[in-house]
mmCIF file of C-alpha atoms in Angstrom:
data_model
loop_
_atom_site.group_PDB
_atom_site.id
_atom_site.type_symbol
_atom_site.label_atom_id
_atom_site.label_comp_id
_atom_site.label_asym_id
_atom_site.label_seq_id
_atom_site.Cartn_x
_atom_site.Cartn_y
_atom_site.Cartn_z
ATOM 1 C CA MET A 1 77.182 26.215 86.262
ATOM 2 C CA LYS A 2 77.286 27.936 82.178
ATOM 3 C CA MET A 3 75.026 27.163 80.550
ATOM 4 C CA ASN A 4 75.312 25.264 76.999
ATOM 5 C CA LEU A 5 73.435 26.499 73.539
ATOM 6 C CA PHE A 6 71.037 23.929 74.464
ATOM 7 C CA TYR A 7 69.523 25.419 77.447
ATOM 8 C CA ALA A 8 69.854 28.617 76.175
ATOM 9 C CA THR A 9 67.903 28.639 73.466
ATOM 10 C CA ALA A 10 65.403 27.242 75.346
ATOM 11 C CA VAL A 11 65.518 29.498 78.137
ATOM 12 C CA GLY A 12 65.909 32.337 75.486
ATOM 13 C CA ALA A 13 62.723 31.851 72.968
ATOM 14 C CA PHE A 14 60.664 30.786 76.689
ATOM 15 C CA ALA A 15 61.702 33.613 79.359
ATOM 16 C CA ALA A 16 58.515 34.858 79.953
ATOM 17 C CA LEU A 17 57.063 32.151 81.262
ATOM 18 C CA SER A 18 56.953 31.959 85.421
ATOM 19 C CA ALA A 19 56.445 28.360 87.602
ATOM 20 C CA ALA A 20 52.211 30.455 87.836
ATOM 21 C CA ASN A 21 51.078 29.687 83.949
ATOM 22 C CA ALA A 22 53.253 26.297 84.403
ATOM 23 C CA ASP A 23 51.761 23.632 82.297
ATOM 24 C CA GLU A 24 52.698 19.026 82.893
ATOM 25 C CA ILE A 25 52.915 18.014 79.738
ATOM 26 C CA ARG A 26 51.492 14.233 79.476
ATOM 27 C CA VAL A 27 53.264 12.106 76.258
ATOM 28 C CA LEU A 28 52.393 9.198 74.311
ATOM 29 C CA ASN A 29 55.272 7.236 72.669
ATOM 30 C CA TRP A 30 57.609 3.717 72.830
ATOM 31 C CA GLN A 31 59.478 3.889 75.615
ATOM 32 C CA GLY A 32 62.755 5.021 75.472
ATOM 33 C CA TYR A 33 62.413 7.010 72.564
ATOM 34 C CA GLY A 34 63.875 9.782 73.241
ATOM 35 C CA THR A 35 61.519 12.255 74.736
ATOM 36 C CA ASP A 36 61.598 10.270 78.026
ATOM 37 C CA LEU A 37 65.225 10.296 78.308
ATOM 38 C CA ASP A 38 65.558 12.729 82.128
ATOM 39 C CA TRP A 39 68.458 14.336 81.324
ATOM 40 C CA ALA A 40 66.403 16.198 78.720
ATOM 41 C CA VAL A 41 63.054 16.034 80.624
ATOM 42 C CA THR A 42 64.916 17.821 83.215
ATOM 43 C CA ALA A 43 66.716 21.016 80.574
ATOM 44 C CA PHE A 44 63.427 21.610 79.436
ATOM 45 C CA THR A 45 61.310 21.980 82.120
ATOM 46 C CA GLU A 46 64.522 23.597 84.102
ATOM 47 C CA ALA A 47 64.061 26.002 80.945
ATOM 48 C CA THR A 48 59.971 26.643 80.354
ATOM 49 C CA GLY A 49 59.198 25.357 84.023
ATOM 50 C CA HIS A 50 56.664 22.575 82.076
ATOM 51 C CA THR A 51 57.108 19.360 83.403
ATOM 52 C CA VAL A 52 56.066 15.962 81.404
ATOM 53 C CA VAL A 53 55.252 12.525 82.902
ATOM 54 C CA HIS A 54 53.894 9.660 79.350
ATOM 55 C CA GLU A 55 52.524 7.708 78.935
ATOM 56 C CA TYR A 56 54.150 4.220 76.297
ATOM 57 C CA PHE A 57 52.015 2.094 73.309
ATOM 58 C CA ASN A 58 53.737 -1.294 71.934
ATOM 59 C CA SER A 59 51.761 -0.699 68.677
ATOM 60 C CA GLU A 60 50.641 2.023 67.024
ATOM 61 C CA GLN A 61 46.677 0.278 67.317
ATOM 62 C CA GLU A 62 47.225 0.506 70.950
ATOM 63 C CA MET A 63 47.887 5.002 70.445
ATOM 64 C CA LEU A 64 44.855 5.423 68.413
ATOM 65 C CA THR A 65 42.963 3.151 70.935
ATOM 66 C CA LYS A 66 44.613 5.187 73.836
ATOM 67 C CA LEU A 67 43.501 8.460 72.122
ATOM 68 C CA ARG A 68 40.022 7.545 71.771
ATOM 69 C CA THR A 69 39.634 6.887 74.476
ATOM 70 C CA ASN A 70 40.927 8.920 76.994
ATOM 71 C CA PRO A 71 40.106 13.001 75.193
ATOM 72 C CA GLY A 72 42.194 14.961 76.512
ATOM 73 C CA ALA A 73 44.948 12.707 78.357
ATOM 74 C CA TYR A 74 47.934 13.331 76.066
ATOM 75 C CA ASP A 75 49.543 16.962 74.482
ATOM 76 C CA VAL A 76 52.119 15.183 72.364
ATOM 77 C CA VAL A 77 51.924 11.455 70.952
ATOM 78 C CA LEU A 78 54.496 10.430 68.603
ATOM 79 C CA ILE A 79 52.517 9.017 65.016
ATOM 80 C CA ASN A 80 54.483 6.915 62.500
ATOM 81 C CA ALA A 81 54.117 8.943 59.948
ATOM 82 C CA ALA A 82 51.371 5.813 57.653
ATOM 83 C CA PHE A 83 49.394 6.895 60.466
ATOM 84 C CA THR A 84 49.261 10.026 60.949
ATOM 85 C CA PRO A 85 45.896 10.468 58.566
ATOM 86 C CA GLN A 86 44.561 7.522 59.731
ATOM 87 C CA ALA A 87 44.436 9.744 63.340
ATOM 88 C CA GLN A 88 43.900 13.347 61.320
ATOM 89 C CA GLY A 89 40.771 11.736 59.371
ATOM 90 C CA GLU A 90 39.164 10.283 63.017
ATOM 91 C CA GLY A 91 39.908 13.761 64.459
ATOM 92 C CA LEU A 92 42.645 12.684 66.908
ATOM 93 C CA ILE A 93 45.405 15.051 65.952
ATOM 94 C CA GLY A 94 45.245 18.718 65.107
ATOM 95 C CA ARG A 95 46.599 21.253 62.831
ATOM 96 C CA VAL A 96 50.489 22.384 64.083
ATOM 97 C CA ASP A 97 50.553 25.625 64.698
ATOM 98 C CA THR A 98 53.722 26.377 62.672
ATOM 99 C CA SER A 99 54.750 30.075 64.411
ATOM 100 C CA LYS A 100 55.060 27.647 67.689
ATOM 101 C CA ILE A 101 58.069 25.288 66.649
ATOM 102 C CA ALA A 102 60.781 27.822 65.420
ATOM 103 C CA ASN A 103 62.647 24.572 64.750
ATOM 104 C CA LEU A 104 60.846 23.648 61.620
ATOM 105 C CA ALA A 105 62.606 25.945 59.847
ATOM 106 C CA ASP A 106 65.630 23.882 59.321
ATOM 107 C CA VAL A 107 63.528 21.382 58.737
ATOM 108 C CA PRO A 108 64.085 20.316 55.113
ATOM 109 C CA GLU A 109 61.314 19.711 52.375
ATOM 110 C CA ASP A 110 61.280 17.041 51.452
ATOM 111 C CA LEU A 111 60.342 15.395 55.471
ATOM 112 C CA ALA A 112 58.708 18.105 56.691
ATOM 113 C CA GLY A 113 56.060 18.626 53.039
ATOM 114 C CA ASN A 114 55.915 15.007 53.662
ATOM 115 C CA GLN A 115 51.854 14.346 52.510
ATOM 116 C CA ASP A 116 51.633 11.309 55.069
ATOM 117 C CA LEU A 117 52.635 14.270 57.829
ATOM 118 C CA ASN A 118 50.175 16.958 56.108
ATOM 119 C CA ALA A 119 47.412 15.124 56.327
ATOM 120 C CA GLY A 120 44.432 16.813 55.847
ATOM 121 C CA GLY A 121 45.458 19.904 53.967
ATOM 122 C CA ALA A 122 47.792 21.297 57.112
ATOM 123 C CA LEU A 123 50.984 19.693 59.048
ATOM 124 C CA HIS A 124 48.972 17.831 61.716
ATOM 125 C CA GLY A 125 52.434 15.915 62.607
ATOM 126 C CA VAL A 126 55.676 17.859 62.962
ATOM 127 C CA PRO A 127 59.202 15.063 61.129
ATOM 128 C CA TRP A 128 60.798 14.180 64.185
ATOM 129 C CA THR A 129 62.893 11.156 63.113
ATOM 130 C CA TRP A 130 63.435 8.863 60.393
ATOM 131 C CA GLY A 131 65.233 5.467 59.408
ATOM 132 C CA LEU A 132 65.864 1.775 57.605
ATOM 133 C CA THR A 133 65.009 -0.949 57.144
ATOM 134 C CA SER A 134 67.500 -2.454 55.134
ATOM 135 C CA PHE A 135 69.879 -5.339 55.472
ATOM 136 C CA ALA A 136 73.606 -6.124 57.321
ATOM 137 C CA VAL A 137 76.215 -8.492 56.881
ATOM 138 C CA ASN A 138 78.776 -10.471 58.822
ATOM 139 C CA THR A 139 82.295 -8.429 57.570
ATOM 140 C CA ASN A 140 83.455 -11.924 58.587
ATOM 141 C CA ASP A 141 81.951 -13.318 56.071
ATOM 142 C CA PHE A 142 82.529 -10.453 53.753
ATOM 143 C CA ALA A 143 86.158 -9.046 52.913
ATOM 144 C CA GLU A 144 84.104 -5.993 51.000
ATOM 145 C CA ALA A 145 80.166 -5.561 51.386
ATOM 146 C CA PRO A 146 77.821 -6.317 48.483
ATOM 147 C CA THR A 147 75.987 -3.355 46.365
ATOM 148 C CA SER A 148 72.751 -5.939 45.472
ATOM 149 C CA ILE A 149 69.835 -7.091 47.684
ATOM 150 C CA GLU A 150 70.397 -10.261 45.492
ATOM 151 C CA VAL A 151 73.759 -10.614 48.189
ATOM 152 C CA PHE A 152 70.249 -12.458 49.762
ATOM 153 C CA TRP A 153 69.385 -15.033 47.286
ATOM 154 C CA ASP A 154 73.182 -15.904 46.355
ATOM 155 C CA GLU A 155 73.713 -19.902 47.256
ATOM 156 C CA GLN A 156 77.164 -19.654 48.697
ATOM 157 C CA TYR A 157 74.895 -17.828 51.554
ATOM 158 C CA THR A 158 72.736 -20.495 52.127
ATOM 159 C CA GLY A 159 71.954 -21.860 55.919
ATOM 160 C CA LYS A 160 73.554 -18.062 57.183
ATOM 161 C CA VAL A 161 70.814 -15.127 55.286
ATOM 162 C CA SER A 162 68.158 -14.135 57.893
ATOM 163 C CA ILE A 163 65.089 -11.352 57.278
ATOM 164 C CA ARG A 164 62.066 -10.541 60.223
ATOM 165 C CA ASP A 165 59.665 -12.225 61.054
ATOM 166 C CA ASP A 166 56.973 -9.529 59.961
ATOM 167 C CA ALA A 167 55.264 -10.145 57.032
ATOM 168 C CA LEU A 168 53.943 -6.798 56.273
ATOM 169 C CA GLU A 169 58.599 -6.384 56.206
ATOM 170 C CA ALA A 170 59.056 -9.400 54.097
ATOM 171 C CA VAL A 171 56.519 -8.443 51.154
ATOM 172 C CA GLN A 172 58.129 -4.327 51.385
ATOM 173 C CA PHE A 173 61.182 -5.767 50.923
ATOM 174 C CA ALA A 174 60.796 -8.467 48.623
ATOM 175 C CA ALA A 175 58.707 -5.538 46.193
ATOM 176 C CA ILE A 176 62.248 -4.093 46.337
ATOM 177 C CA ALA A 177 64.053 -7.500 44.987
ATOM 178 C CA THR A 178 61.431 -7.088 41.973
ATOM 179 C CA GLY A 179 61.823 -3.210 41.478
ATOM 180 C CA GLN A 180 58.634 -3.089 42.341
ATOM 181 C CA ASN A 181 56.839 0.754 44.763
ATOM 182 C CA ILE A 182 56.325 -1.277 48.204
ATOM 183 C CA ASN A 183 53.409 1.615 48.101
ATOM 184 C CA ASP A 184 51.435 0.228 45.031
ATOM 185 C CA ILE A 185 52.825 -3.495 44.593
ATOM 186 C CA SER A 186 51.251 -4.185 41.517
ATOM 187 C CA ASP A 187 52.312 -8.369 41.486
ATOM 188 C CA LEU A 188 51.882 -10.051 44.065
ATOM 189 C CA ASP A 189 53.186 -13.006 42.600
ATOM 190 C CA ALA A 190 56.471 -12.075 41.987
ATOM 191 C CA VAL A 191 56.730 -10.936 45.778
ATOM 192 C CA LYS A 192 55.654 -14.347 46.488
ATOM 193 C CA ASP A 193 57.319 -16.489 43.614
ATOM 194 C CA LYS A 194 60.295 -14.399 44.605
ATOM 195 C CA LEU A 195 59.874 -14.735 48.736
ATOM 196 C CA SER A 196 59.448 -18.634 48.257
ATOM 197 C CA ALA A 197 62.876 -18.467 46.061
ATOM 198 C CA LEU A 198 64.324 -16.514 49.307
ATOM 199 C CA MET A 199 62.967 -19.742 51.811
ATOM 200 C CA PRO A 200 65.744 -22.972 51.161
ATOM 201 C CA GLN A 201 68.203 -19.834 52.003
ATOM 202 C CA ILE A 202 67.141 -18.521 55.880
ATOM 203 C CA LYS A 203 68.321 -20.439 58.760
ATOM 204 C CA THR A 204 66.111 -18.655 61.663
ATOM 205 C CA TYR A 205 63.501 -15.716 61.404
ATOM 206 C CA TRP A 206 65.132 -12.695 63.890
ATOM 207 C CA GLY A 207 62.374 -10.978 66.665
ATOM 208 C CA SER A 208 64.457 -8.327 68.157
ATOM 209 C CA GLU A 209 67.232 -6.857 68.568
ATOM 210 C CA ASN A 210 69.065 -8.232 70.941
ATOM 211 C CA ASP A 211 67.608 -11.761 68.948
ATOM 212 C CA TRP A 212 69.575 -10.212 66.119
ATOM 213 C CA ASN A 213 73.011 -9.421 67.915
ATOM 214 C CA GLN A 214 73.228 -13.093 69.478
ATOM 215 C CA PHE A 215 73.174 -14.410 65.875
ATOM 216 C CA MET A 216 75.917 -12.468 65.093
ATOM 217 C CA ALA A 217 78.070 -12.564 67.883
ATOM 218 C CA ALA A 218 78.038 -16.163 67.099
ATOM 219 C CA GLY A 219 78.706 -15.838 63.588
ATOM 220 C CA ASP A 220 75.608 -17.814 62.255
ATOM 221 C CA LEU A 221 73.801 -15.215 60.007
ATOM 222 C CA ALA A 222 76.474 -14.268 57.023
ATOM 223 C CA VAL A 223 73.472 -11.253 55.900
ATOM 224 C CA ALA A 224 70.101 -10.136 57.350
ATOM 225 C CA THR A 225 67.448 -7.643 57.282
ATOM 226 C CA PHE A 226 67.957 -4.973 59.393
ATOM 227 C CA TRP A 227 67.447 -1.343 60.798
ATOM 228 C CA SER A 228 69.340 1.282 60.681
ATOM 229 C CA GLY A 229 69.187 2.683 63.976
ATOM 230 C CA SER A 230 69.912 -0.854 65.819
ATOM 231 C CA ALA A 231 72.636 -1.158 63.150
ATOM 232 C CA SER A 232 74.502 1.691 64.924
ATOM 233 C CA ARG A 233 73.800 0.350 67.896
ATOM 234 C CA SER A 234 75.442 -2.997 66.872
ATOM 235 C CA ILE A 235 78.470 -1.269 65.781
ATOM 236 C CA SER A 236 78.411 0.673 68.878
ATOM 237 C CA ALA A 237 78.825 -2.387 70.289
ATOM 238 C CA GLY A 238 81.639 -3.806 68.691
ATOM 239 C CA LEU A 239 79.732 -6.702 66.289
ATOM 240 C CA PRO A 240 82.568 -7.358 63.300
ATOM 241 C CA VAL A 241 79.212 -6.107 61.184
ATOM 242 C CA GLN A 242 78.316 -3.266 58.271
ATOM 243 C CA PHE A 243 74.758 -1.862 57.336
ATOM 244 C CA VAL A 244 74.189 -1.686 53.522
ATOM 245 C CA VAL A 245 71.523 -0.032 51.565
ATOM 246 C CA PRO A 246 71.397 -1.603 48.405
ATOM 247 C CA GLN A 247 71.330 -0.192 44.536
ATOM 248 C CA GLU A 248 67.666 -0.951 44.713
ATOM 249 C CA GLY A 249 66.700 0.619 48.260
ATOM 250 C CA ALA A 250 65.674 0.350 51.090
ATOM 251 C CA ILE A 251 62.336 1.115 53.376
ATOM 252 C CA GLY A 252 62.049 3.969 54.958
ATOM 253 C CA TRP A 253 59.846 5.063 57.925
ATOM 254 C CA LEU A 254 59.096 8.482 59.488
ATOM 255 C CA ASP A 255 58.484 9.155 62.456
ATOM 256 C CA GLY A 256 56.805 13.087 63.875
ATOM 257 C CA LEU A 257 55.107 14.411 66.729
ATOM 258 C CA SER A 258 51.504 15.420 66.533
ATOM 259 C CA ILE A 259 48.720 16.823 68.862
ATOM 260 C CA PRO A 260 45.900 16.151 70.431
ATOM 261 C CA ALA A 261 43.297 17.578 68.831
ATOM 262 C CA SER A 262 41.417 17.676 72.756
ATOM 263 C CA SER A 263 45.036 19.106 73.928
ATOM 264 C CA THR A 264 44.431 21.304 76.341
ATOM 265 C CA ASN A 265 47.719 22.271 77.084
ATOM 266 C CA GLN A 266 48.669 23.062 73.182
ATOM 267 C CA ASP A 267 51.784 26.096 73.528
ATOM 268 C CA ALA A 268 53.063 24.002 75.906
ATOM 269 C CA ALA A 269 53.032 20.735 73.488
ATOM 270 C CA HIS A 270 54.264 23.721 71.427
ATOM 271 C CA ALA A 271 56.981 23.927 73.036
ATOM 272 C CA PHE A 272 57.797 20.457 73.597
ATOM 273 C CA ILE A 273 58.198 19.379 70.709
ATOM 274 C CA ASN A 274 60.281 22.303 69.525
ATOM 275 C CA TRP A 275 62.064 21.434 72.533
ATOM 276 C CA MET A 276 62.595 17.720 70.756
ATOM 277 C CA ILE A 277 64.153 18.459 67.078
ATOM 278 C CA ASP A 278 66.376 20.749 68.569
ATOM 279 C CA PRO A 279 70.220 20.392 67.478
ATOM 280 C CA GLU A 280 71.100 20.166 70.898
ATOM 281 C CA PHE A 281 69.487 17.585 71.713
ATOM 282 C CA TYR A 282 69.663 15.850 69.431
ATOM 283 C CA VAL A 283 73.310 15.465 69.140
ATOM 284 C CA LYS A 284 73.113 14.706 72.570
ATOM 285 C CA TRP A 285 71.130 11.409 71.964
ATOM 286 C CA ALA A 286 72.608 10.688 68.952
ATOM 287 C CA ALA A 287 75.753 10.137 71.234
ATOM 288 C CA GLU A 288 73.081 7.058 72.930
ATOM 289 C CA GLY A 289 71.595 5.505 69.342
ATOM 290 C CA ALA A 290 69.285 7.586 68.147
ATOM 291 C CA PRO A 291 67.569 7.694 64.881
ATOM 292 C CA ALA A 292 68.057 9.966 62.316
ATOM 293 C CA SER A 293 66.851 13.805 62.754
ATOM 294 C CA ALA A 294 64.653 15.105 60.270
ATOM 295 C CA ASN A 295 65.920 18.711 61.405
ATOM 296 C CA ALA A 296 69.099 18.931 58.357
ATOM 297 C CA LYS A 297 70.834 21.598 60.715
ATOM 298 C CA ALA A 298 70.919 18.892 63.266
ATOM 299 C CA ALA A 299 71.847 15.925 60.738
ATOM 300 C CA ALA A 300 74.851 18.581 59.774
ATOM 301 C CA ALA A 301 75.894 19.498 63.531
ATOM 302 C CA LEU A 302 76.981 15.302 64.185
ATOM 303 C CA PRO A 303 80.372 14.503 64.130
ATOM 304 C CA ASP A 304 81.554 13.246 60.670
ATOM 305 C CA ASP A 305 81.620 9.779 62.042
ATOM 306 C CA ALA A 306 79.091 9.501 63.343
ATOM 307 C CA PHE A 307 76.754 6.400 61.331
ATOM 308 C CA ASN A 308 73.763 8.541 61.296
ATOM 309 C CA LYS A 309 75.398 11.225 59.367
ATOM 310 C CA ARG A 310 78.378 8.713 57.977
ATOM 311 C CA ILE A 311 75.120 6.760 56.025
ATOM 312 C CA LEU A 312 71.878 8.225 56.171
ATOM 313 C CA GLY A 313 73.473 11.808 54.939
ATOM 314 C CA ASP A 314 74.919 10.912 51.913
ATOM 315 C CA PRO A 315 71.511 12.566 49.811
ATOM 316 C CA GLU A 316 72.504 9.051 47.576
ATOM 317 C CA VAL A 317 71.271 6.982 49.373
ATOM 318 C CA VAL A 318 68.786 8.961 50.359
ATOM 319 C CA ALA A 319 66.971 9.118 46.760
ATOM 320 C CA ARG A 320 66.978 5.511 47.400
ATOM 321 C CA VAL A 321 64.708 4.945 49.776
ATOM 322 C CA GLN A 322 60.801 4.637 49.591
ATOM 323 C CA PHE A 323 58.938 5.683 52.824
ATOM 324 C CA GLN A 324 55.825 3.742 53.673
ATOM 325 C CA ARG A 325 52.469 5.325 53.148
ATOM 326 C CA PRO A 326 48.980 4.257 54.903
ATOM 327 C CA VAL A 327 48.423 0.294 54.377
ATOM 328 C CA SER A 328 45.364 -1.556 53.759
ATOM 329 C CA ASP A 329 43.562 -3.733 56.474
ATOM 330 C CA GLU A 330 42.843 -5.876 53.427
ATOM 331 C CA ASN A 331 46.368 -5.677 52.083
ATOM 332 C CA ARG A 332 47.935 -6.753 55.246
ATOM 333 C CA GLU A 333 45.610 -9.381 55.291
ATOM 334 C CA LYS A 334 47.017 -10.171 51.665
ATOM 335 C CA TYR A 335 50.449 -9.786 52.834
ATOM 336 C CA LEU A 336 49.630 -12.155 56.014
ATOM 337 C CA GLU A 337 47.836 -14.941 54.532
ATOM 338 C CA LEU A 338 50.773 -14.524 51.185
ATOM 339 C CA TRP A 339 53.779 -14.969 54.451
ATOM 340 C CA GLN A 340 52.028 -17.684 56.819
ATOM 341 C CA GLY A 341 51.304 -19.872 53.983
ATOM 342 C CA LEU A 342 55.401 -19.450 52.401
ATOM 343 C CA LYS A 343 56.179 -20.268 56.306
ATOM 344 C CA ALA A 344 54.541 -22.907 56.959
ATOM 345 C CA ALA A 345 54.778 -24.435 53.000
ATOM 346 C CA GLN A 346 58.635 -24.564 54.597
#
C-alpha cells in the first residue's frame, strides 16, 4: 500500500530503528483523547517498531497521584499547562530534549514559550492541543450571533440560559464579564455580584457534553457556556448552534505532552510526542473532532471550512484569549465556597 506523508515522515525519521530495540511505551492520558486512536497507534508502531499501551485518569489530581505512586510506569503523560509547574516542581516530569522533537519547529513561540510548560526554566511539556471555554447560541433564537458576553444577562433570554456547574469555570467566566484577569482576580465581590445577577436567568446547569446537546436539541436553551471542541462536534452533528468568542474574551486552556522523569524509554517517548504533533496525524484527527493543534503547520493544513481553522485560526480571536494558569488551593476553596453559596441561595 502506498504510504502517505504521515507514514513516510515517520519512517524516514526512524529508519534506523529495528524490531530488536523497539520499546513498549506506556502513555497516561484521558481516555479517547487522541493518543489512543487505533489508527494512529497502529501507524506509529508500523513506522517505528514501538508498541503503545495506555492507562487513563479521570482528573488532574488522579494523574499526579499516579505519577507519584508509580515511578517508572509511564513514558508519556498528558498534562494541562496549569498543572505542569506542580508536576515539574515535584520532580515528576523531566526536561524535554527539543532536538528530538522535529515538529516542535512548527509550534509558534507564544505556545512553545508558554510560561507554565517551561516551568523550571526549560521545556517540560510539548504544546499539543488547545481550546476555549466560551459560549454558543441556539441559532433558532438568534438571527445574528451576539458579540458580547452580556447576552447572558439580557432579560429576553431569562429561563433559557445555562452555564456549567463548575466553580472555577463560573468564577473565571464572571471575571471576564467584569473586565478582570482570570488568573489574578482582584475584585471577587464584583464576580459574586455578577453571578448573583445571572442566577435568575438560568434554566439549568449542565454537566456533560451530552447534557448540553440534549438541552439545545430540545430548544430549552438560547445561550450557554461551552467548550470549543464540543461545539465543533455539536455543529457537525447538525445541532442549530453557533460558537461565539465575545469581544470581552474567553478562557483558554493548553495541553502539553510530558515525559515522566522516571521513564526508561526516553527516546521512544520523544518519538511518540513528535508523532502526536505531526500535521498528518492532526488533520486526520481533526476530522473526528479534535481540539485545536498547537502546531501552526497542522492548523494551516486544515480545510478552509474546518471549525478549528475558521474560529480558532483567527489571530484576532486568539488575542482575546486568557489562558488559564495554576490556581492555588486557597483560591479554589474561595471559588467553591462562593459558587456553592450562590446556588444554595436560589
